[in-house]
Tab-separated table of C-alpha atoms in Angstrom:
chain	number	residue	atom	x	y	z
K	57	MET	CA	-143.941	35.028	-197.634
K	58	PHE	CA	-143.653	36.805	-200.990
K	59	GLU	CA	-143.556	34.552	-204.025
K	60	LEU	CA	-142.699	35.798	-207.486
K	61	LEU	CA	-145.516	34.957	-209.867
K	62	PRO	CA	-144.309	32.751	-212.741
K	63	VAL	CA	-144.172	34.495	-216.120
K	64	ASP	CA	-145.110	32.424	-219.162
K	65	PRO	CA	-142.751	32.352	-222.213
K	66	LYS	CA	-145.175	34.223	-224.501
K	67	THR	CA	-145.345	37.161	-222.070
K	68	ILE	CA	-141.533	37.230	-221.828
K	69	PHE	CA	-141.156	37.177	-225.630
K	70	LEU	CA	-143.675	40.012	-225.936
K	71	LEU	CA	-141.802	41.945	-223.257
K	72	TYR	CA	-138.502	41.510	-225.123
K	73	PHE	CA	-140.164	42.405	-228.442
K	74	TRP	CA	-141.693	45.685	-227.240
K	75	GLY	CA	-138.556	46.578	-225.279
K	76	ASN	CA	-136.318	46.124	-228.351
K	77	LEU	CA	-138.788	47.905	-230.643
K	78	PHE	CA	-138.824	50.896	-228.295
K	79	THR	CA	-134.997	50.825	-228.195
K	80	CYS	CA	-134.809	50.851	-232.019
K	81	VAL	CA	-137.009	53.936	-232.187
K	82	LEU	CA	-134.982	55.635	-229.441
K	83	ILE	CA	-131.559	54.835	-230.939
K	84	PHE	CA	-132.374	55.790	-234.527
K	85	SER	CA	-134.166	58.976	-233.409
K	86	PHE	CA	-131.100	59.953	-231.382
K	87	SER	CA	-128.833	59.078	-234.315
K	88	PHE	CA	-130.659	61.255	-236.866
K	89	SER	CA	-131.499	64.202	-234.600
K	90	TYR	CA	-128.696	64.678	-232.083
K	91	ALA	CA	-125.620	62.515	-232.755
K	92	THR	CA	-122.493	63.759	-234.486
K	93	SER	CA	-121.119	62.062	-237.586
K	94	ASP	CA	-118.480	60.310	-235.431
K	95	ASN	CA	-121.098	58.662	-233.214
K	96	ARG	CA	-123.670	57.951	-235.921
K	97	LYS	CA	-121.907	54.794	-237.120
K	98	THR	CA	-121.750	53.434	-233.572
K	99	LEU	CA	-125.429	54.202	-233.013
K	100	LYS	CA	-126.366	52.525	-236.292
K	101	TRP	CA	-124.511	49.366	-235.244
K	102	PHE	CA	-126.291	49.322	-231.886
K	103	GLY	CA	-129.659	50.193	-233.445
K	104	SER	CA	-129.229	47.553	-236.165
K	105	GLY	CA	-128.516	44.976	-233.459
K	106	LYS	CA	-131.715	45.878	-231.634
K	107	LEU	CA	-133.680	45.844	-234.909
K	108	ILE	CA	-132.415	42.345	-235.749
K	109	LEU	CA	-133.258	41.266	-232.193
K	110	THR	CA	-136.793	42.645	-232.574
K	111	LEU	CA	-137.303	40.600	-235.758
K	112	ALA	CA	-135.868	37.524	-234.008
K	113	TRP	CA	-138.444	37.821	-231.213
K	114	ILE	CA	-141.217	38.060	-233.811
K	115	LEU	CA	-140.048	34.723	-235.272
K	116	ALA	CA	-139.847	33.256	-231.768
K	117	LEU	CA	-143.417	34.395	-231.027
K	118	LEU	CA	-144.598	32.591	-234.181
K	119	ARG	CA	-143.231	29.246	-233.017
K	120	ASN	CA	-145.630	26.381	-233.846
K	121	ILE	CA	-147.206	28.636	-236.499
K	122	ILE	CA	-144.262	28.928	-238.902
K	123	PRO	CA	-141.683	26.178	-239.700
K	124	ASP	CA	-139.215	25.329	-236.927
K	125	PHE	CA	-136.285	26.264	-239.190
K	126	ALA	CA	-137.498	29.892	-239.171
K	127	SER	CA	-138.596	30.079	-235.535
K	128	ILE	CA	-135.567	28.208	-234.148
K	129	ASN	CA	-132.569	28.254	-236.506
K	130	ILE	CA	-133.070	31.648	-238.166
K	131	ALA	CA	-134.359	33.308	-234.983
K	132	ASN	CA	-131.399	32.182	-232.866
K	133	SER	CA	-128.897	32.997	-235.622
K	134	MET	CA	-130.378	36.507	-235.693
K	135	ILE	CA	-130.020	36.769	-231.904
K	136	PHE	CA	-126.294	35.914	-232.186
K	137	ALA	CA	-125.878	38.442	-235.028
K	138	ALA	CA	-127.716	41.119	-233.000
K	139	CYS	CA	-125.357	40.543	-230.050
K	140	CYS	CA	-122.410	40.870	-232.452
K	141	PHE	CA	-123.636	44.249	-233.740
K	142	GLU	CA	-124.220	45.463	-230.187
K	143	THR	CA	-120.759	44.415	-228.976
K	144	MET	CA	-119.100	46.059	-231.988
K	145	ALA	CA	-120.838	49.301	-231.018
K	146	MET	CA	-119.665	48.678	-227.461
K	147	LEU	CA	-116.044	48.131	-228.603
K	148	SER	CA	-116.056	51.323	-230.692
K	149	LEU	CA	-116.881	53.306	-227.537
K	150	ILE	CA	-114.402	51.502	-225.312
K	151	LYS	CA	-111.399	51.260	-227.661
K	152	THR	CA	-110.265	53.843	-230.235
K	153	HIS	CA	-108.878	51.405	-232.827
K	154	ALA	CA	-110.814	48.140	-232.677
K	155	LYS	CA	-110.787	46.757	-236.236
K	156	LYS	CA	-108.977	43.558	-235.247
K	157	LEU	CA	-111.423	43.061	-232.394
K	158	TYR	CA	-114.364	43.494	-234.797
K	159	ARG	CA	-113.046	40.621	-236.900
K	160	PHE	CA	-112.626	38.501	-233.775
K	161	GLN	CA	-116.209	39.257	-232.729
K	162	ILE	CA	-117.501	38.249	-236.161
K	163	ALA	CA	-115.514	34.989	-235.941
K	164	ILE	CA	-116.952	34.158	-232.489
K	165	THR	CA	-120.478	34.939	-233.720
K	166	ALA	CA	-120.056	32.804	-236.852
K	167	ALA	CA	-118.780	29.897	-234.705
K	168	ALA	CA	-121.783	30.206	-232.353
K	169	ILE	CA	-124.248	30.267	-235.278
K	170	VAL	CA	-122.631	27.244	-236.960
K	171	LEU	CA	-122.494	25.227	-233.707
K	172	PHE	CA	-126.108	26.011	-232.814
K	173	ASN	CA	-127.368	25.042	-236.261
K	174	ILE	CA	-125.339	21.808	-236.263
K	175	VAL	CA	-126.749	20.600	-232.925
K	176	THR	CA	-130.249	21.586	-234.082
K	177	LEU	CA	-129.738	19.610	-237.287
K	178	PHE	CA	-128.898	16.531	-235.211
K	179	ASP	CA	-132.115	16.930	-233.153
K	180	ALA	CA	-130.466	18.112	-229.931
K	181	THR	CA	-132.767	18.517	-226.955
K	182	MET	CA	-134.271	21.890	-226.059
K	183	ASN	CA	-132.062	21.968	-222.967
K	184	THR	CA	-128.880	21.518	-225.051
K	185	ARG	CA	-129.932	24.272	-227.468
K	186	VAL	CA	-130.617	26.670	-224.577
K	187	ILE	CA	-127.185	25.943	-223.024
K	188	ILE	CA	-125.340	26.389	-226.339
K	189	GLY	CA	-127.265	29.601	-227.005
K	190	GLY	CA	-126.362	30.953	-223.569
K	191	VAL	CA	-122.683	29.985	-223.871
K	192	GLY	CA	-122.493	31.554	-227.364
K	193	ILE	CA	-123.915	34.880	-226.163
K	194	PHE	CA	-121.653	34.768	-223.093
K	195	PHE	CA	-118.518	34.514	-225.273
K	196	ILE	CA	-119.727	37.192	-227.702
K	197	TYR	CA	-119.999	39.660	-224.781
K	198	LEU	CA	-116.820	38.472	-223.062
K	199	LEU	CA	-114.252	40.222	-225.330
K	200	PRO	CA	-115.640	43.785	-224.930
K	201	THR	CA	-115.774	43.289	-221.155
K	202	ILE	CA	-112.146	42.127	-220.998
K	203	THR	CA	-111.102	44.912	-223.395
K	204	TYR	CA	-112.539	47.535	-221.036
K	205	PHE	CA	-110.322	46.402	-218.148
K	206	SER	CA	-107.235	46.492	-220.390
K	207	GLU	CA	-107.901	50.102	-221.398
K	208	LYS	CA	-106.189	52.900	-219.486
K	209	GLU	CA	-108.830	55.554	-220.073
K	210	LYS	CA	-111.870	54.934	-217.913
K	211	SER	CA	-114.856	57.085	-217.031
K	212	PHE	CA	-117.959	56.820	-214.855
K	213	PHE	CA	-120.369	56.136	-217.726
K	214	LYS	CA	-117.984	53.687	-219.376
K	215	THR	CA	-117.697	51.775	-216.096
K	216	PHE	CA	-121.475	51.927	-215.567
K	217	TYR	CA	-122.117	50.559	-219.059
K	218	VAL	CA	-119.604	47.706	-218.751
K	219	LEU	CA	-120.889	46.741	-215.275
K	220	CYS	CA	-124.385	46.364	-216.774
K	221	TYR	CA	-123.041	43.874	-219.283
K	222	MET	CA	-120.983	42.100	-216.644
K	223	GLY	CA	-124.253	41.553	-214.769
K	224	PHE	CA	-125.817	40.438	-218.055
K	225	GLU	CA	-123.054	37.866	-218.579
K	226	ILE	CA	-123.210	36.620	-214.990
K	227	LEU	CA	-126.962	36.008	-215.370
K	228	ILE	CA	-126.442	34.082	-218.627
K	229	ALA	CA	-123.648	32.005	-217.058
K	230	ILE	CA	-125.779	31.192	-213.985
K	231	ARG	CA	-128.708	30.146	-216.157
K	232	SER	CA	-126.511	27.941	-218.384
K	233	VAL	CA	-125.092	26.174	-215.309
K	234	HIS	CA	-128.598	25.854	-213.820
K	235	ARG	CA	-129.887	24.318	-217.075
K	236	TYR	CA	-126.967	21.876	-217.130
K	237	LEU	CA	-127.617	20.774	-213.540
K	238	TYR	CA	-131.425	20.770	-213.844
K	239	PRO	CA	-132.316	19.866	-217.444
K	240	GLN	CA	-135.697	20.951	-218.822
K	241	ASN	CA	-137.434	20.568	-222.157
K	242	LEU	CA	-138.849	24.122	-222.268
K	243	ILE	CA	-137.294	27.331	-223.587
K	244	ILE	CA	-138.408	29.204	-220.504
K	245	SER	CA	-139.971	27.198	-217.722
K	246	ASN	CA	-142.760	28.445	-215.485
K	247	ASP	CA	-140.676	28.199	-212.315
K	248	THR	CA	-139.493	31.099	-210.169
K	249	PHE	CA	-135.841	30.858	-211.300
K	250	ASP	CA	-136.562	31.367	-215.014
K	251	SER	CA	-139.101	34.104	-214.286
K	252	LEU	CA	-136.610	35.969	-212.091
K	253	TYR	CA	-133.852	35.436	-214.683
K	254	SER	CA	-136.010	36.806	-217.527
K	255	ILE	CA	-137.125	39.886	-215.577
K	256	CYS	CA	-133.552	40.673	-214.391
K	257	LEU	CA	-132.179	40.172	-217.908
K	258	PHE	CA	-134.784	42.526	-219.353
K	259	LEU	CA	-134.100	45.205	-216.703
K	260	LEU	CA	-130.326	44.936	-217.168
K	261	SER	CA	-130.772	45.287	-220.935
K	262	LEU	CA	-132.793	48.482	-220.465
K	263	ILE	CA	-130.271	49.883	-217.969
K	264	GLY	CA	-127.458	48.945	-220.385
K	265	ILE	CA	-129.189	50.895	-223.167
K	266	VAL	CA	-129.346	53.964	-220.914
K	267	GLY	CA	-125.651	53.460	-220.104
K	268	PHE	CA	-124.856	53.181	-223.815
K	269	LEU	CA	-126.624	56.452	-224.651
K	270	LEU	CA	-124.957	58.227	-221.719
K	271	LEU	CA	-121.575	56.943	-222.897
K	272	VAL	CA	-122.269	58.148	-226.453
K	273	LYS	CA	-123.242	61.559	-225.089
K	274	GLU	CA	-120.137	61.683	-222.884
K	275	LYS	CA	-117.920	60.891	-225.874
K	276	GLN	CA	-119.734	63.530	-227.908
K	277	ASP	CA	-119.355	66.144	-225.155
K	278	LEU	CA	-115.632	65.410	-224.860
K	279	LYS	CA	-115.287	65.850	-228.633
K	280	ILE	CA	-117.125	69.188	-228.466
K	281	LYS	CA	-114.951	70.285	-225.539
K	282	LYS	CA	-111.805	69.390	-227.503
K	283	LEU	CA	-113.069	71.294	-230.557
K	284	LEU	CA	-113.744	74.371	-228.398
K	285	ASN	CA	-110.256	74.168	-226.877
K	286	ASP	CA	-108.737	73.728	-230.338
K	287	LYS	CA	-110.767	76.677	-231.600
K	288	ASN	CA	-109.415	78.895	-228.797
K	289	GLN	CA	-105.884	77.731	-229.571
K	290	PHE	CA	-106.559	78.280	-233.265
K	291	PHE	CA	-107.454	81.937	-232.704
K	292	SER	CA	-104.465	82.288	-230.387
K	293	ILE	CA	-102.190	81.115	-233.208
K	294	ILE	CA	-103.832	83.512	-235.651
K	295	SER	CA	-103.510	86.494	-233.318
K	296	HIS	CA	-99.918	85.696	-232.330
K	297	ASP	CA	-98.321	84.355	-235.499
K	298	LEU	CA	-100.034	86.553	-238.049
K	299	ARG	CA	-99.303	89.701	-236.099
K	300	GLY	CA	-95.527	89.419	-236.609
K	301	PRO	CA	-95.322	89.005	-240.405
K	302	LEU	CA	-98.306	91.296	-240.988
K	303	GLY	CA	-96.718	93.981	-238.813
K	304	SER	CA	-93.454	93.604	-240.732
K	305	SER	CA	-95.276	93.909	-244.061
K	306	VAL	CA	-97.113	97.036	-242.953
K	307	THR	CA	-93.902	98.636	-241.618
K	308	LEU	CA	-91.877	97.816	-244.734
K	309	SER	CA	-94.598	99.044	-247.091
K	310	GLU	CA	-94.880	102.317	-245.086
K	311	ILE	CA	-91.119	102.830	-245.274
K	312	LEU	CA	-91.153	102.196	-249.002
K	313	LEU	CA	-94.180	104.416	-249.606
K	314	GLU	CA	-93.055	107.392	-247.531
K	315	ASN	CA	-89.343	107.418	-248.403
K	316	ILE	CA	-89.062	105.776	-251.794
K	317	GLU	CA	-87.406	108.845	-253.361
K	318	GLN	CA	-84.623	108.822	-250.755
K	319	TYR	CA	-83.536	105.209	-251.420
K	320	SER	CA	-81.241	103.877	-254.088
K	321	ARG	CA	-82.288	101.149	-256.472
K	322	GLU	CA	-80.370	98.547	-254.420
K	323	GLU	CA	-82.045	99.653	-251.172
K	324	ILE	CA	-85.504	99.516	-252.767
K	325	LYS	CA	-84.715	96.022	-254.043
K	326	GLU	CA	-83.586	94.913	-250.576
K	327	ILE	CA	-86.756	96.271	-248.910
K	328	SER	CA	-88.893	94.670	-251.646
K	329	GLU	CA	-87.237	91.296	-251.034
K	330	MET	CA	-87.897	91.579	-247.310
K	331	LEU	CA	-91.515	92.528	-248.037
K	332	HIS	CA	-91.838	89.565	-250.397
K	333	ASP	CA	-90.450	87.133	-247.771
K	334	SER	CA	-92.845	88.512	-245.165
K	335	ASN	CA	-95.831	88.139	-247.489
K	336	LYS	CA	-94.690	84.637	-248.407
K	337	ASN	CA	-94.642	83.684	-244.707
K	338	ILE	CA	-98.150	85.120	-244.276
K	339	TYR	CA	-99.409	83.160	-247.268
K	340	LYS	CA	-97.891	79.885	-246.047
K	341	LEU	CA	-99.307	80.374	-242.554
K	342	LEU	CA	-102.771	81.187	-243.904
K	343	GLU	CA	-102.629	78.175	-246.210
K	344	ASN	CA	-101.860	75.864	-243.273
K	345	LEU	CA	-104.487	77.527	-241.082
K	346	LEU	CA	-107.182	77.083	-243.705
K	347	GLU	CA	-106.189	73.478	-244.440
K	348	TRP	CA	-106.148	72.604	-240.724
K	349	SER	CA	-109.548	74.264	-240.104
K	350	ARG	CA	-111.041	72.356	-243.055
K	351	VAL	CA	-109.823	69.082	-241.553
K	352	GLN	CA	-111.245	69.935	-238.130
K	353	THR	CA	-114.665	70.843	-239.518
K	354	GLY	CA	-114.810	67.810	-241.833
K	355	MET	CA	-114.912	69.997	-244.950
K	356	ILE	CA	-111.911	68.411	-246.630
K	357	ALA	CA	-112.684	65.444	-248.885
K	358	PHE	CA	-110.560	62.293	-248.753
K	359	ASN	CA	-109.976	61.289	-252.373
K	360	SER	CA	-107.702	58.237	-252.487
K	361	LYS	CA	-106.306	56.477	-255.535
K	362	ASN	CA	-103.362	54.233	-256.377
K	363	ILE	CA	-100.157	56.274	-256.661
K	364	LEU	CA	-96.503	55.362	-257.107
K	365	LEU	CA	-95.062	56.828	-253.940
K	366	ASN	CA	-91.533	57.143	-255.341
K	367	ALA	CA	-92.702	59.489	-258.112
K	368	LEU	CA	-94.746	61.607	-255.672
K	369	ILE	CA	-91.738	62.042	-253.366
K	370	GLU	CA	-89.461	63.041	-256.240
K	371	GLU	CA	-92.077	65.524	-257.490
K	372	ASN	CA	-92.190	67.283	-254.094
K	373	ILE	CA	-88.398	67.283	-253.775
K	374	VAL	CA	-88.219	69.167	-257.086
K	375	LEU	CA	-90.699	71.742	-255.726
K	376	SER	CA	-88.467	72.262	-252.670
K	377	LYS	CA	-85.194	72.571	-254.662
K	378	ASN	CA	-85.264	76.373	-254.974
K	379	ALA	CA	-85.599	76.914	-251.214
K	380	ALA	CA	-82.787	74.411	-250.646
K	381	LEU	CA	-80.510	76.059	-253.235
K	382	ASN	CA	-80.821	79.404	-251.421
K	383	LYS	CA	-78.970	77.777	-248.509
K	384	ASN	CA	-76.869	75.471	-250.736
K	385	ILE	CA	-78.530	72.423	-249.158
K	386	ASN	CA	-78.323	69.122	-251.022
K	387	ILE	CA	-81.454	66.918	-251.049
K	388	THR	CA	-81.076	63.230	-251.943
K	389	PHE	CA	-83.682	60.492	-252.300
K	390	GLU	CA	-83.134	56.756	-252.157
K	391	SER	CA	-85.380	53.689	-252.058
K	392	PRO	CA	-84.730	49.989	-252.734
K	393	TYR	CA	-88.379	49.558	-253.722
K	394	LEU	CA	-91.003	50.887	-256.077
K	395	ILE	CA	-93.988	51.210	-253.768
K	396	GLU	CA	-97.582	51.793	-254.774
K	397	THR	CA	-100.060	53.103	-252.218
K	398	LYS	CA	-103.707	54.082	-252.188
K	399	VAL	CA	-103.613	57.624	-250.813
K	400	ASP	CA	-104.933	61.132	-251.253
K	401	LYS	CA	-102.235	62.710	-253.438
K	402	ASN	CA	-102.845	66.288	-252.206
K	403	MET	CA	-102.651	65.273	-248.538
K	404	ILE	CA	-99.408	63.323	-248.949
K	405	SER	CA	-97.918	66.179	-250.978
K	406	THR	CA	-98.820	68.587	-248.160
K	407	ILE	CA	-97.077	66.300	-245.641
K	408	LEU	CA	-93.935	66.039	-247.783
K	409	ARG	CA	-93.793	69.789	-248.508
K	410	ASN	CA	-94.142	70.691	-244.834
K	411	LEU	CA	-91.521	68.197	-243.668
K	412	LEU	CA	-89.076	69.228	-246.412
K	413	SER	CA	-89.688	72.916	-245.660
K	414	ASN	CA	-88.958	72.314	-241.960
K	415	ALA	CA	-85.804	70.348	-242.783
K	416	ILE	CA	-84.539	73.229	-244.956
K	417	LYS	CA	-85.509	75.790	-242.338
K	418	PHE	CA	-83.574	74.096	-239.517
K	419	THR	CA	-80.506	73.080	-241.550
K	420	ASP	CA	-77.461	75.347	-241.860
K	421	LYS	CA	-76.015	76.438	-245.202
K	422	ASN	CA	-74.171	73.702	-247.115
K	423	GLY	CA	-76.143	71.093	-245.179
K	424	GLU	CA	-77.709	67.854	-246.369
K	425	ILE	CA	-81.208	66.349	-246.335
K	426	LYS	CA	-81.765	62.647	-247.001
K	427	VAL	CA	-85.187	61.322	-247.985
K	428	LYS	CA	-85.685	57.549	-247.762
K	429	LEU	CA	-88.558	55.233	-248.647
K	430	VAL	CA	-88.508	51.703	-247.204
K	431	ARG	CA	-90.960	48.895	-246.619
K	432	THR	CA	-91.714	47.769	-243.042
K	433	GLY	CA	-94.126	44.854	-243.070
K	434	GLN	CA	-97.323	45.939	-244.811
K	435	LYS	CA	-96.487	49.640	-244.530
K	436	ALA	CA	-94.315	52.117	-246.390
K	437	GLU	CA	-92.082	54.253	-244.182
K	438	ILE	CA	-90.900	57.641	-245.412
K	439	SER	CA	-88.114	59.398	-243.534
K	440	ILE	CA	-86.764	62.921	-244.008
K	441	ALA	CA	-83.443	63.369	-242.196
K	442	ASP	CA	-81.357	66.548	-241.897
K	443	ASN	CA	-78.058	67.405	-240.235
K	444	GLY	CA	-79.397	70.664	-238.806
K	445	ILE	CA	-79.854	72.084	-235.323
K	446	GLY	CA	-82.137	69.302	-234.066
K	447	VAL	CA	-85.182	69.402	-231.799
K	448	PRO	CA	-84.768	69.932	-228.033
K	449	ASP	CA	-86.310	67.234	-225.801
K	450	SER	CA	-88.588	69.858	-224.225
K	451	ILE	CA	-90.191	70.488	-227.633
K	452	LYS	CA	-90.495	66.938	-229.024
K	453	GLU	CA	-93.706	66.034	-227.177
K	454	LYS	CA	-95.383	69.293	-228.227
K	455	LEU	CA	-94.652	69.084	-231.953
K	456	PHE	CA	-97.873	67.338	-232.983
K	457	LYS	CA	-100.227	68.934	-230.428
K	458	ILE	CA	-102.189	72.131	-230.951
K	459	ASN	CA	-102.082	72.953	-227.241
K	460	GLY	CA	-98.300	72.637	-227.181
K	461	LYS	CA	-96.875	75.957	-228.355
K	462	VAL	CA	-93.552	75.462	-230.142
K	463	LEU	CA	-91.170	78.407	-230.447
K	464	GLN	CA	-88.028	77.593	-232.418
K	465	LYS	CA	-86.520	79.779	-235.119
K	466	GLY	CA	-84.724	78.438	-238.165
K	467	THR	CA	-81.016	78.826	-238.868
K	468	GLU	CA	-81.705	82.181	-240.535
K	469	ASN	CA	-84.353	83.272	-238.016
K	470	GLU	CA	-87.204	81.839	-240.118
K	471	LEU	CA	-90.502	81.931	-238.234
K	472	GLY	CA	-92.994	79.088	-237.896
K	473	SER	CA	-96.260	78.387	-236.101
K	474	GLY	CA	-96.015	74.604	-235.808
K	475	LEU	CA	-99.274	74.278	-237.734
K	476	GLY	CA	-97.518	72.476	-240.576
K	477	LEU	CA	-96.716	69.524	-238.308
K	478	LEU	CA	-100.265	69.526	-236.899
K	479	LEU	CA	-101.542	69.306	-240.448
K	480	CYS	CA	-99.096	66.464	-241.190
K	481	LYS	CA	-100.381	64.498	-238.193
K	482	GLU	CA	-104.031	65.011	-239.184
K	483	PHE	CA	-103.382	63.812	-242.739
K	484	VAL	CA	-101.300	60.820	-241.578
K	485	ASN	CA	-104.104	59.844	-239.165
K	486	ILE	CA	-106.654	59.992	-241.995
K	487	HIS	CA	-104.471	57.451	-243.840
K	488	GLN	CA	-104.310	55.313	-240.659
K	489	GLY	CA	-100.565	55.782	-240.424
K	490	GLU	CA	-98.171	57.082	-237.766
K	491	ILE	CA	-95.786	60.039	-237.611
K	492	TRP	CA	-92.944	60.677	-235.180
K	493	VAL	CA	-89.606	62.427	-234.799
K	494	GLU	CA	-86.142	61.210	-233.807
K	495	SER	CA	-83.715	63.973	-232.950
K	496	GLU	CA	-80.666	64.962	-230.974
K	497	GLN	CA	-79.992	68.642	-230.423
K	498	GLY	CA	-77.118	69.843	-232.570
K	499	LYS	CA	-77.033	66.641	-234.649
K	500	GLY	CA	-80.132	66.954	-236.790
K	501	SER	CA	-83.627	65.471	-236.931
K	502	THR	CA	-85.404	62.622	-238.699
K	503	PHE	CA	-89.145	62.825	-239.248
K	504	ARG	CA	-90.792	59.523	-240.164
K	505	PHE	CA	-94.332	58.595	-241.200
K	506	THR	CA	-95.982	55.404	-242.418
K	507	LEU	CA	-98.644	54.622	-245.026
K	508	PRO	CA	-100.401	51.335	-245.937
K	509	ILE	CA	-98.955	49.490	-248.939
K	510	VAL	CA	-101.102	48.428	-251.902
K	511	ASN	CA	-98.341	46.822	-253.928
K	512	SER	CA	-94.546	46.876	-254.064
K	513	ASN	CA	-91.824	45.616	-256.397
K	514	ASN	CA	-88.113	45.183	-255.825
């Protein structure tokens, strides 16, 4: 009958040390050589966790050589912290917005560290320390596991990775129960159970690391695929939407050049105005295209500073007055608050200009546009409402997506590519806000977006 040879604690610690050291080298090498900027932060969290764990095993190996405070209290506190870093990396891959969960993880880790150090201070037995350590790690890994099952988007590698850590948690739970039922005064005993536990835990950790890297690569590949699709759509927009105004400009300039002597002064002025409008449309489209491409390639810098939002809104309304006057549209602004926000002034101005331009475009002559600024909780909400033609239900869902082609002319047949709204969404996302539209066809539209509040006064 086969019997598993017992593995002594020193061998297990050495195994964990070399395994974590190898992981650190692997993770940081991958981070610096292959990972994208989006994944680099996640990899650094995971790699930092493994680095802290490696140092913790060094302290554990020096037990009976260095003071117990370093080899027990500091070493175990570092193990808890390492698990926290690893689970934060795990959460960033599982859930898109996980800031609240990060804080919860830090709180659980801090509680585990404090509890462990308290029982150690009161000379708790080795068995009690092992159980508390196991329970602490179990709860640190529990939240990311539960979070995975609450997420709608699942994939093979994500499932594979989470199953590894479910196995990891099950092993820790079994060992904690076993220690409670069969108390021992050793960290790792020489019996078959602890040997099997240690080997399985080590193998699951290695498999989990492979799953983590595969999940990072999958996320990276999906990002690249999205960028390629966006690039194709980008060139489609250029070829389709630039062709119209450019063709008009070429035709009008040819007419003017070839027949200028045959036209009266009024006719030349009319053709010149049409040429000017066409060139203005080309310029605006190119401006949005370039801004959007800079955002996609990470070339645009986010430069935030405290700004009085009321003044910024009024400034952009003034810039839109001329276009509104051409259609005799009245623009009003009201706000019960003076709200200060920390934002990138140029980005917010771009959002406001695009939304105001759209409101003017889709509002009939003698219409009205109302701009409002209100406070909702810890966020400022800006709304731009018009009494124009509205947005059909079939178009609403496509407004903020590059792969959703929107074809809707203004009240005076003004053309648009929809890139302005894409740009608005990108800039709102950078500020961690939201943007949406409320509209009923024939009764106007209201575009709303939110920004975080720094300070506000009645």
